[in-house]
């Protein structure tokens, strides 16, 4: 779903790579959101695959032998060659696909990558300070923040279908980790980091949703990854001493995190948001 603001009047865009301007006329600023006639089954499949890939992330993070921020760095850094290869292949096969220009468009992509950097760093820390179940459940509260921001700040309409979907999402998260979920002072710091993760991940999803109307998923992932790598490459050595994996198992854990949870997981999520 794509929406646009115009100081001249009402502009309606139909989402996708090729946007179509439907109408505009002189009037106060107003937003018109055109609801899709049907929901793409391919988008649902992409979101399902993305959620599956992300679901393996806590396991890879726990297996990593480097610090949480360093793990986040290797996750994004090792994924970059694959993501840029996909972007360049797209550029050859679809030369008319939109490419970001220096300025506001590039700024949104770099903002997405910067938010993702802090999201991953905080979440990886939460996994170390609380249980995997707690970290997963609290981080999956991102839709709550998306709903609150969308309703109170962006004045978006919250539909009954969305509320039902939100309820099912939270129920599923608790069912997955419910047996191991526990609240207590010992895990409080990690739990709070999990909630903070949800805020940053919700912000990341909203930013990606904003740019997906203009750019393809490979474009978003490739350019946003540059910002993530930049920030993480500075944060990791400043906050941790064990930055480089020392064993084959250590390298396999961060490689699995990069390929399964980032390229497939986040890549499919970005595609599904289009």
Short mmCIF file of N, CA and C in Angstrom, two decimals, residues 77-226:
data_model
loop_
_atom_site.label_atom_id
_atom_site.label_comp_id
_atom_site.label_asym_id
_atom_site.label_seq_id
_atom_site.Cartn_x
_atom_site.Cartn_y
_atom_site.Cartn_z
N UNK A 77 27.38 -7.61 7.15
CA UNK A 77 28.55 -7.53 6.27
C UNK A 77 28.64 -8.73 5.33
N UNK A 78 28.45 -9.93 5.86
CA UNK A 78 28.55 -11.14 5.04
C UNK A 78 27.38 -11.26 4.06
N UNK A 79 26.28 -10.59 4.36
CA UNK A 79 25.13 -10.64 3.46
C UNK A 79 25.27 -9.66 2.30
N UNK A 80 26.10 -8.65 2.45
CA UNK A 80 26.20 -7.60 1.44
C UNK A 80 26.59 -8.09 0.04
N UNK A 81 27.60 -8.97 -0.10
CA UNK A 81 27.94 -9.44 -1.46
C UNK A 81 26.76 -10.09 -2.18
N UNK A 82 25.96 -10.87 -1.45
CA UNK A 82 24.80 -11.52 -2.06
C UNK A 82 23.76 -10.48 -2.44
N UNK A 83 23.48 -9.55 -1.55
CA UNK A 83 22.46 -8.53 -1.81
C UNK A 83 22.84 -7.62 -2.96
N UNK A 84 24.12 -7.23 -3.03
CA UNK A 84 24.55 -6.37 -4.13
C UNK A 84 24.60 -7.14 -5.45
N UNK A 85 24.90 -8.44 -5.40
CA UNK A 85 24.86 -9.25 -6.62
C UNK A 85 23.44 -9.31 -7.17
N UNK A 86 22.46 -9.48 -6.28
CA UNK A 86 21.06 -9.49 -6.70
C UNK A 86 20.67 -8.13 -7.27
N UNK A 87 21.14 -7.06 -6.63
CA UNK A 87 20.83 -5.71 -7.11
C UNK A 87 21.42 -5.47 -8.50
N UNK A 88 22.68 -5.87 -8.71
CA UNK A 88 23.31 -5.68 -10.02
C UNK A 88 22.65 -6.55 -11.09
N UNK A 89 22.24 -7.77 -10.72
CA UNK A 89 21.53 -8.63 -11.67
C UNK A 89 20.20 -7.99 -12.06
N UNK A 90 19.52 -7.42 -11.07
CA UNK A 90 18.27 -6.71 -11.36
C UNK A 90 18.52 -5.53 -12.28
N UNK A 91 19.64 -4.82 -12.06
CA UNK A 91 19.97 -3.66 -12.86
C UNK A 91 20.20 -4.05 -14.32
N UNK A 92 20.76 -5.25 -14.54
CA UNK A 92 21.00 -5.71 -15.91
C UNK A 92 19.72 -6.18 -16.59
N UNK A 93 18.88 -6.88 -15.83
CA UNK A 93 17.66 -7.47 -16.41
C UNK A 93 16.49 -6.49 -16.44
N UNK A 94 16.49 -5.52 -15.51
CA UNK A 94 15.42 -4.52 -15.47
C UNK A 94 16.06 -3.13 -15.37
N UNK A 95 16.65 -2.64 -16.45
CA UNK A 95 17.38 -1.36 -16.40
C UNK A 95 16.50 -0.17 -16.06
N UNK A 96 15.18 -0.30 -16.23
CA UNK A 96 14.29 0.82 -15.95
C UNK A 96 13.84 0.86 -14.49
N UNK A 97 14.28 -0.12 -13.71
CA UNK A 97 13.91 -0.13 -12.29
C UNK A 97 14.46 1.11 -11.60
N UNK A 98 13.68 1.66 -10.69
CA UNK A 98 14.07 2.90 -10.01
C UNK A 98 15.32 2.70 -9.18
N UNK A 99 16.22 3.69 -9.26
CA UNK A 99 17.46 3.66 -8.47
C UNK A 99 17.50 4.91 -7.60
N UNK A 100 17.99 4.78 -6.39
CA UNK A 100 18.02 5.93 -5.49
C UNK A 100 18.98 7.01 -5.98
N UNK A 101 18.58 8.26 -5.81
CA UNK A 101 19.42 9.38 -6.16
C UNK A 101 19.94 10.02 -4.88
N UNK A 102 21.06 10.73 -5.02
CA UNK A 102 21.62 11.42 -3.87
C UNK A 102 20.62 12.48 -3.41
N UNK A 103 20.32 12.49 -2.14
CA UNK A 103 19.34 13.43 -1.62
C UNK A 103 18.34 12.74 -0.73
N UNK A 104 17.08 13.16 -0.83
CA UNK A 104 16.05 12.66 0.07
C UNK A 104 15.82 11.16 -0.09
N UNK A 105 15.81 10.66 -1.34
CA UNK A 105 15.56 9.24 -1.57
C UNK A 105 16.65 8.39 -0.93
N UNK A 106 17.90 8.76 -1.15
CA UNK A 106 19.00 8.03 -0.54
C UNK A 106 18.95 8.14 0.98
N UNK A 107 18.51 9.30 1.46
CA UNK A 107 18.42 9.51 2.90
C UNK A 107 17.49 8.53 3.58
N UNK A 108 16.35 8.22 2.94
CA UNK A 108 15.41 7.25 3.51
C UNK A 108 16.03 5.86 3.59
N UNK A 109 16.77 5.47 2.57
CA UNK A 109 17.41 4.15 2.57
C UNK A 109 18.48 4.06 3.65
N UNK A 110 19.28 5.11 3.78
CA UNK A 110 20.31 5.13 4.81
C UNK A 110 19.70 5.19 6.21
N UNK A 111 18.56 5.86 6.33
CA UNK A 111 17.86 5.89 7.61
C UNK A 111 17.40 4.49 8.00
N UNK A 112 16.86 3.75 7.03
CA UNK A 112 16.42 2.38 7.29
C UNK A 112 17.59 1.53 7.79
N UNK A 113 18.74 1.66 7.14
CA UNK A 113 19.92 0.90 7.55
C UNK A 113 20.42 1.29 8.92
N UNK A 114 20.35 2.58 9.24
CA UNK A 114 20.80 3.05 10.55
C UNK A 114 19.90 2.53 11.66
N UNK A 115 18.60 2.57 11.42
CA UNK A 115 17.65 2.04 12.41
C UNK A 115 17.87 0.54 12.60
N UNK A 116 18.09 -0.17 11.49
CA UNK A 116 18.30 -1.61 11.57
C UNK A 116 19.56 -1.94 12.36
N UNK A 117 20.59 -1.10 12.24
CA UNK A 117 21.83 -1.30 12.99
C UNK A 117 21.55 -1.32 14.49
N UNK A 118 20.83 -0.33 14.98
CA UNK A 118 20.54 -0.26 16.41
C UNK A 118 19.54 -1.34 16.82
N UNK A 119 18.61 -1.66 15.93
CA UNK A 119 17.66 -2.73 16.22
C UNK A 119 18.37 -4.05 16.45
N UNK A 120 19.30 -4.41 15.56
CA UNK A 120 20.01 -5.67 15.68
C UNK A 120 20.93 -5.69 16.90
N UNK A 121 21.63 -4.60 17.13
CA UNK A 121 22.56 -4.55 18.26
C UNK A 121 21.82 -4.74 19.58
N UNK A 122 20.71 -4.02 19.74
CA UNK A 122 19.94 -4.11 20.99
C UNK A 122 19.33 -5.49 21.15
N UNK A 123 18.81 -6.05 20.05
CA UNK A 123 18.19 -7.37 20.15
C UNK A 123 19.21 -8.45 20.51
N UNK A 124 20.39 -8.39 19.89
CA UNK A 124 21.43 -9.37 20.20
C UNK A 124 21.85 -9.25 21.67
N UNK A 125 21.89 -8.04 22.18
CA UNK A 125 22.20 -7.86 23.60
C UNK A 125 21.11 -8.46 24.47
N UNK A 126 19.85 -8.27 24.06
CA UNK A 126 18.74 -8.80 24.87
C UNK A 126 18.79 -10.32 24.96
N UNK A 127 19.22 -10.98 23.89
CA UNK A 127 19.33 -12.44 23.88
C UNK A 127 20.36 -12.91 24.90
N UNK A 128 21.39 -12.09 25.14
CA UNK A 128 22.43 -12.45 26.10
C UNK A 128 22.02 -12.17 27.54
N UNK A 129 21.06 -11.25 27.75
CA UNK A 129 20.68 -10.87 29.11
C UNK A 129 19.36 -11.46 29.56
N UNK A 130 18.66 -12.14 28.67
CA UNK A 130 17.42 -12.81 29.04
C UNK A 130 17.31 -14.09 28.24
N UNK A 131 16.22 -14.81 28.41
CA UNK A 131 16.07 -16.07 27.67
C UNK A 131 15.74 -15.79 26.21
N UNK A 132 16.01 -16.77 25.36
CA UNK A 132 15.67 -16.65 23.94
C UNK A 132 14.17 -16.44 23.78
N UNK A 133 13.39 -17.14 24.60
CA UNK A 133 11.93 -17.01 24.52
C UNK A 133 11.49 -15.58 24.84
N UNK A 134 12.01 -15.02 25.93
CA UNK A 134 11.65 -13.65 26.29
C UNK A 134 12.06 -12.66 25.22
N UNK A 135 13.30 -12.78 24.73
CA UNK A 135 13.79 -11.86 23.72
C UNK A 135 12.95 -11.93 22.45
N UNK A 136 12.54 -13.14 22.08
CA UNK A 136 11.74 -13.32 20.87
C UNK A 136 10.34 -12.74 21.04
N UNK A 137 9.72 -13.02 22.17
CA UNK A 137 8.35 -12.54 22.41
C UNK A 137 8.31 -11.02 22.48
N UNK A 138 9.21 -10.41 23.24
CA UNK A 138 9.19 -8.96 23.37
C UNK A 138 9.52 -8.27 22.04
N UNK A 139 10.46 -8.82 21.28
CA UNK A 139 10.81 -8.20 20.00
C UNK A 139 9.67 -8.31 19.00
N UNK A 140 8.79 -9.31 19.17
CA UNK A 140 7.65 -9.47 18.27
C UNK A 140 6.49 -8.54 18.62
N UNK A 141 6.70 -7.65 19.58
CA UNK A 141 5.69 -6.66 19.89
C UNK A 141 5.81 -5.43 19.00
N UNK A 142 6.67 -5.50 17.99
CA UNK A 142 6.84 -4.38 17.05
C UNK A 142 5.52 -3.91 16.44
N UNK A 143 4.58 -4.82 16.06
CA UNK A 143 3.32 -4.35 15.48
C UNK A 143 2.54 -3.41 16.39
N UNK A 144 2.72 -3.54 17.71
CA UNK A 144 2.03 -2.64 18.63
C UNK A 144 2.51 -1.21 18.43
N UNK A 145 3.83 -1.03 18.32
CA UNK A 145 4.39 0.31 18.09
C UNK A 145 3.99 0.84 16.72
N UNK A 146 3.96 -0.05 15.71
CA UNK A 146 3.55 0.37 14.37
C UNK A 146 2.11 0.87 14.41
N UNK A 147 1.25 0.16 15.13
CA UNK A 147 -0.16 0.55 15.23
C UNK A 147 -0.31 1.90 15.93
N UNK A 148 0.40 2.09 17.04
CA UNK A 148 0.29 3.33 17.80
C UNK A 148 0.79 4.53 17.00
N UNK A 149 1.94 4.37 16.35
CA UNK A 149 2.48 5.47 15.54
C UNK A 149 1.58 5.75 14.35
N UNK A 150 1.12 4.69 13.68
CA UNK A 150 0.26 4.87 12.52
C UNK A 150 -1.05 5.56 12.87
N UNK A 151 -1.62 5.23 14.01
CA UNK A 151 -2.93 5.79 14.39
C UNK A 151 -2.81 7.21 14.94
N UNK A 152 -1.88 7.43 15.87
CA UNK A 152 -1.82 8.72 16.56
C UNK A 152 -1.00 9.77 15.80
N UNK A 153 0.06 9.36 15.11
CA UNK A 153 0.91 10.33 14.42
C UNK A 153 0.59 10.45 12.94
N UNK A 154 0.40 9.31 12.28
CA UNK A 154 0.14 9.34 10.84
C UNK A 154 -1.34 9.36 10.50
N UNK A 155 -2.19 9.24 11.53
CA UNK A 155 -3.64 9.30 11.36
C UNK A 155 -4.16 8.23 10.40
N UNK A 156 -3.53 7.08 10.40
CA UNK A 156 -3.98 5.99 9.54
C UNK A 156 -5.14 5.25 10.21
N UNK A 157 -6.02 4.73 9.38
CA UNK A 157 -7.18 4.00 9.88
C UNK A 157 -6.77 2.58 10.26
N UNK A 158 -7.15 2.16 11.44
CA UNK A 158 -6.87 0.81 11.91
C UNK A 158 -8.11 -0.04 11.66
N UNK A 159 -8.00 -1.02 10.79
CA UNK A 159 -9.14 -1.85 10.41
C UNK A 159 -9.30 -3.03 11.36
N UNK A 160 -10.48 -3.61 11.36
CA UNK A 160 -10.74 -4.78 12.18
C UNK A 160 -9.85 -5.95 11.77
N UNK A 161 -9.63 -6.09 10.46
CA UNK A 161 -8.77 -7.16 9.96
C UNK A 161 -7.36 -7.02 10.51
N UNK A 162 -6.86 -5.77 10.58
CA UNK A 162 -5.52 -5.54 11.11
C UNK A 162 -5.46 -5.90 12.59
N UNK A 163 -6.49 -5.54 13.35
CA UNK A 163 -6.51 -5.85 14.78
C UNK A 163 -6.51 -7.36 15.00
N UNK A 164 -7.30 -8.08 14.18
CA UNK A 164 -7.33 -9.54 14.28
C UNK A 164 -5.96 -10.12 13.96
N UNK A 165 -5.33 -9.60 12.90
CA UNK A 165 -3.99 -10.06 12.53
C UNK A 165 -2.97 -9.78 13.61
N UNK A 166 -3.07 -8.60 14.24
CA UNK A 166 -2.17 -8.25 15.34
C UNK A 166 -2.34 -9.21 16.50
N UNK A 167 -3.59 -9.52 16.82
CA UNK A 167 -3.85 -10.47 17.90
C UNK A 167 -3.30 -11.85 17.62
N UNK A 168 -3.45 -12.30 16.38
CA UNK A 168 -2.92 -13.61 16.00
C UNK A 168 -1.40 -13.63 16.05
N UNK A 169 -0.78 -12.52 15.65
CA UNK A 169 0.69 -12.43 15.69
C UNK A 169 1.21 -12.55 17.11
N UNK A 170 0.63 -11.78 18.02
CA UNK A 170 1.08 -11.82 19.41
C UNK A 170 0.77 -13.16 20.06
N UNK A 171 -0.39 -13.73 19.72
CA UNK A 171 -0.73 -15.05 20.24
C UNK A 171 0.26 -16.10 19.77
N UNK A 172 0.61 -16.04 18.49
CA UNK A 172 1.59 -16.98 17.95
C UNK A 172 2.94 -16.85 18.62
N UNK A 173 3.36 -15.61 18.89
CA UNK A 173 4.65 -15.40 19.56
C UNK A 173 4.65 -16.01 20.95
N UNK A 174 3.56 -15.85 21.68
CA UNK A 174 3.48 -16.42 23.03
C UNK A 174 3.36 -17.94 22.99
N UNK A 175 2.69 -18.48 21.98
CA UNK A 175 2.58 -19.93 21.86
C UNK A 175 3.94 -20.57 21.58
N UNK A 176 4.74 -19.87 20.76
CA UNK A 176 6.06 -20.40 20.41
C UNK A 176 6.98 -20.43 21.64
N UNK A 177 6.99 -19.34 22.38
CA UNK A 177 7.93 -19.25 23.51
C UNK A 177 7.28 -19.31 24.87
N UNK A 178 5.98 -19.63 24.90
CA UNK A 178 5.24 -19.57 26.15
C UNK A 178 5.79 -20.47 27.24
N UNK A 179 6.22 -21.66 26.90
CA UNK A 179 6.71 -22.60 27.91
C UNK A 179 7.97 -22.11 28.61
N UNK A 180 8.77 -21.33 27.87
CA UNK A 180 10.03 -20.85 28.44
C UNK A 180 9.96 -19.39 28.87
N UNK A 181 8.81 -18.76 28.61
CA UNK A 181 8.67 -17.34 28.94
C UNK A 181 8.50 -17.15 30.44
N UNK A 182 9.25 -16.21 30.99
CA UNK A 182 9.15 -15.94 32.43
C UNK A 182 9.55 -14.50 32.70
N UNK A 183 8.91 -13.90 33.69
CA UNK A 183 9.23 -12.54 34.09
C UNK A 183 9.90 -12.56 35.46
N UNK A 184 10.92 -11.74 35.62
CA UNK A 184 11.62 -11.69 36.90
C UNK A 184 12.68 -10.62 36.87
N UNK A 185 13.16 -10.25 38.07
CA UNK A 185 14.16 -9.20 38.16
C UNK A 185 15.47 -9.59 37.50
N UNK A 186 15.79 -10.88 37.48
CA UNK A 186 17.04 -11.34 36.90
C UNK A 186 17.09 -11.05 35.40
N UNK A 187 15.94 -11.13 34.74
CA UNK A 187 15.89 -10.94 33.29
C UNK A 187 15.38 -9.55 32.90
N UNK A 188 15.16 -8.68 33.89
CA UNK A 188 14.50 -7.41 33.62
C UNK A 188 15.24 -6.57 32.58
N UNK A 189 16.56 -6.46 32.71
CA UNK A 189 17.33 -5.65 31.77
C UNK A 189 17.20 -6.20 30.35
N UNK A 190 17.34 -7.51 30.21
CA UNK A 190 17.21 -8.12 28.89
C UNK A 190 15.81 -7.97 28.33
N UNK A 191 14.79 -8.06 29.21
CA UNK A 191 13.40 -7.89 28.76
C UNK A 191 13.15 -6.47 28.26
N UNK A 192 13.70 -5.49 28.97
CA UNK A 192 13.55 -4.10 28.54
C UNK A 192 14.25 -3.86 27.20
N UNK A 193 15.40 -4.50 27.02
CA UNK A 193 16.07 -4.41 25.72
C UNK A 193 15.21 -5.03 24.62
N UNK A 194 14.49 -6.11 24.96
CA UNK A 194 13.60 -6.73 23.99
C UNK A 194 12.48 -5.80 23.58
N UNK A 195 11.91 -5.07 24.54
CA UNK A 195 10.86 -4.10 24.24
C UNK A 195 11.42 -2.97 23.38
N UNK A 196 12.64 -2.50 23.71
CA UNK A 196 13.27 -1.45 22.92
C UNK A 196 13.55 -1.94 21.50
N UNK A 197 13.88 -3.22 21.38
CA UNK A 197 14.06 -3.82 20.06
C UNK A 197 12.79 -3.72 19.24
N UNK A 198 11.65 -4.00 19.87
CA UNK A 198 10.37 -3.93 19.18
C UNK A 198 10.12 -2.53 18.64
N UNK A 199 10.48 -1.51 19.42
CA UNK A 199 10.31 -0.13 18.96
C UNK A 199 11.15 0.15 17.73
N UNK A 200 12.44 -0.23 17.78
CA UNK A 200 13.32 0.02 16.64
C UNK A 200 12.92 -0.81 15.42
N UNK A 201 12.49 -2.06 15.64
CA UNK A 201 12.11 -2.89 14.50
C UNK A 201 10.82 -2.37 13.86
N UNK A 202 9.90 -1.89 14.69
CA UNK A 202 8.70 -1.28 14.14
C UNK A 202 9.03 -0.05 13.31
N UNK A 203 9.98 0.76 13.80
CA UNK A 203 10.43 1.94 13.05
C UNK A 203 11.08 1.53 11.74
N UNK A 204 11.87 0.45 11.79
CA UNK A 204 12.52 -0.06 10.58
C UNK A 204 11.49 -0.52 9.55
N UNK A 205 10.49 -1.26 10.00
CA UNK A 205 9.47 -1.76 9.08
C UNK A 205 8.69 -0.61 8.44
N UNK A 206 8.38 0.42 9.21
CA UNK A 206 7.66 1.57 8.66
C UNK A 206 8.51 2.32 7.64
N UNK A 207 9.81 2.42 7.90
CA UNK A 207 10.70 3.08 6.95
C UNK A 207 10.82 2.28 5.67
N UNK A 208 10.98 0.96 5.80
CA UNK A 208 11.06 0.10 4.62
C UNK A 208 9.76 0.16 3.83
N UNK A 209 8.63 0.15 4.52
CA UNK A 209 7.34 0.24 3.84
C UNK A 209 7.22 1.54 3.06
N UNK A 210 7.82 2.61 3.60
CA UNK A 210 7.77 3.91 2.93
C UNK A 210 8.56 3.90 1.62
N UNK A 211 9.73 3.25 1.62
CA UNK A 211 10.58 3.28 0.42
C UNK A 211 10.25 2.16 -0.56
N UNK A 212 9.53 1.12 -0.12
CA UNK A 212 9.25 0.00 -1.02
C UNK A 212 8.32 0.39 -2.16
N UNK A 213 7.58 1.48 -2.01
CA UNK A 213 6.75 1.96 -3.11
C UNK A 213 7.57 2.51 -4.25
N UNK A 214 8.83 2.88 -3.96
CA UNK A 214 9.70 3.47 -4.98
C UNK A 214 10.76 2.49 -5.48
N UNK A 215 11.26 1.64 -4.59
CA UNK A 215 12.39 0.79 -4.95
C UNK A 215 12.08 -0.68 -4.69
N UNK A 216 12.80 -1.54 -5.40
CA UNK A 216 12.64 -2.98 -5.22
C UNK A 216 13.27 -3.42 -3.91
N UNK A 217 12.93 -4.64 -3.47
CA UNK A 217 13.49 -5.18 -2.23
C UNK A 217 15.02 -5.28 -2.28
N UNK A 218 15.63 -5.78 -3.38
CA UNK A 218 17.09 -5.83 -3.44
C UNK A 218 17.73 -4.45 -3.31
N UNK A 219 17.11 -3.43 -3.90
CA UNK A 219 17.64 -2.07 -3.80
C UNK A 219 17.62 -1.59 -2.36
N UNK A 220 16.50 -1.80 -1.69
CA UNK A 220 16.36 -1.37 -0.30
C UNK A 220 17.38 -2.08 0.59
N UNK A 221 17.48 -3.41 0.44
CA UNK A 221 18.37 -4.19 1.29
C UNK A 221 19.84 -3.84 1.05
N UNK A 222 20.21 -3.64 -0.21
CA UNK A 222 21.61 -3.37 -0.54
C UNK A 222 22.06 -2.01 -0.01
N UNK A 223 21.27 -0.96 -0.29
CA UNK A 223 21.68 0.38 0.12
C UNK A 223 21.52 0.59 1.63
N UNK A 224 20.47 0.02 2.22
CA UNK A 224 20.31 0.13 3.67
C UNK A 224 21.43 -0.61 4.39
N UNK A 225 21.89 -1.72 3.80
CA UNK A 225 22.98 -2.48 4.39
C UNK A 225 24.27 -1.70 4.50
N UNK A 226 24.49 -0.77 3.57
CA UNK A 226 25.70 0.06 3.62
C UNK A 226 25.73 0.88 4.90
#
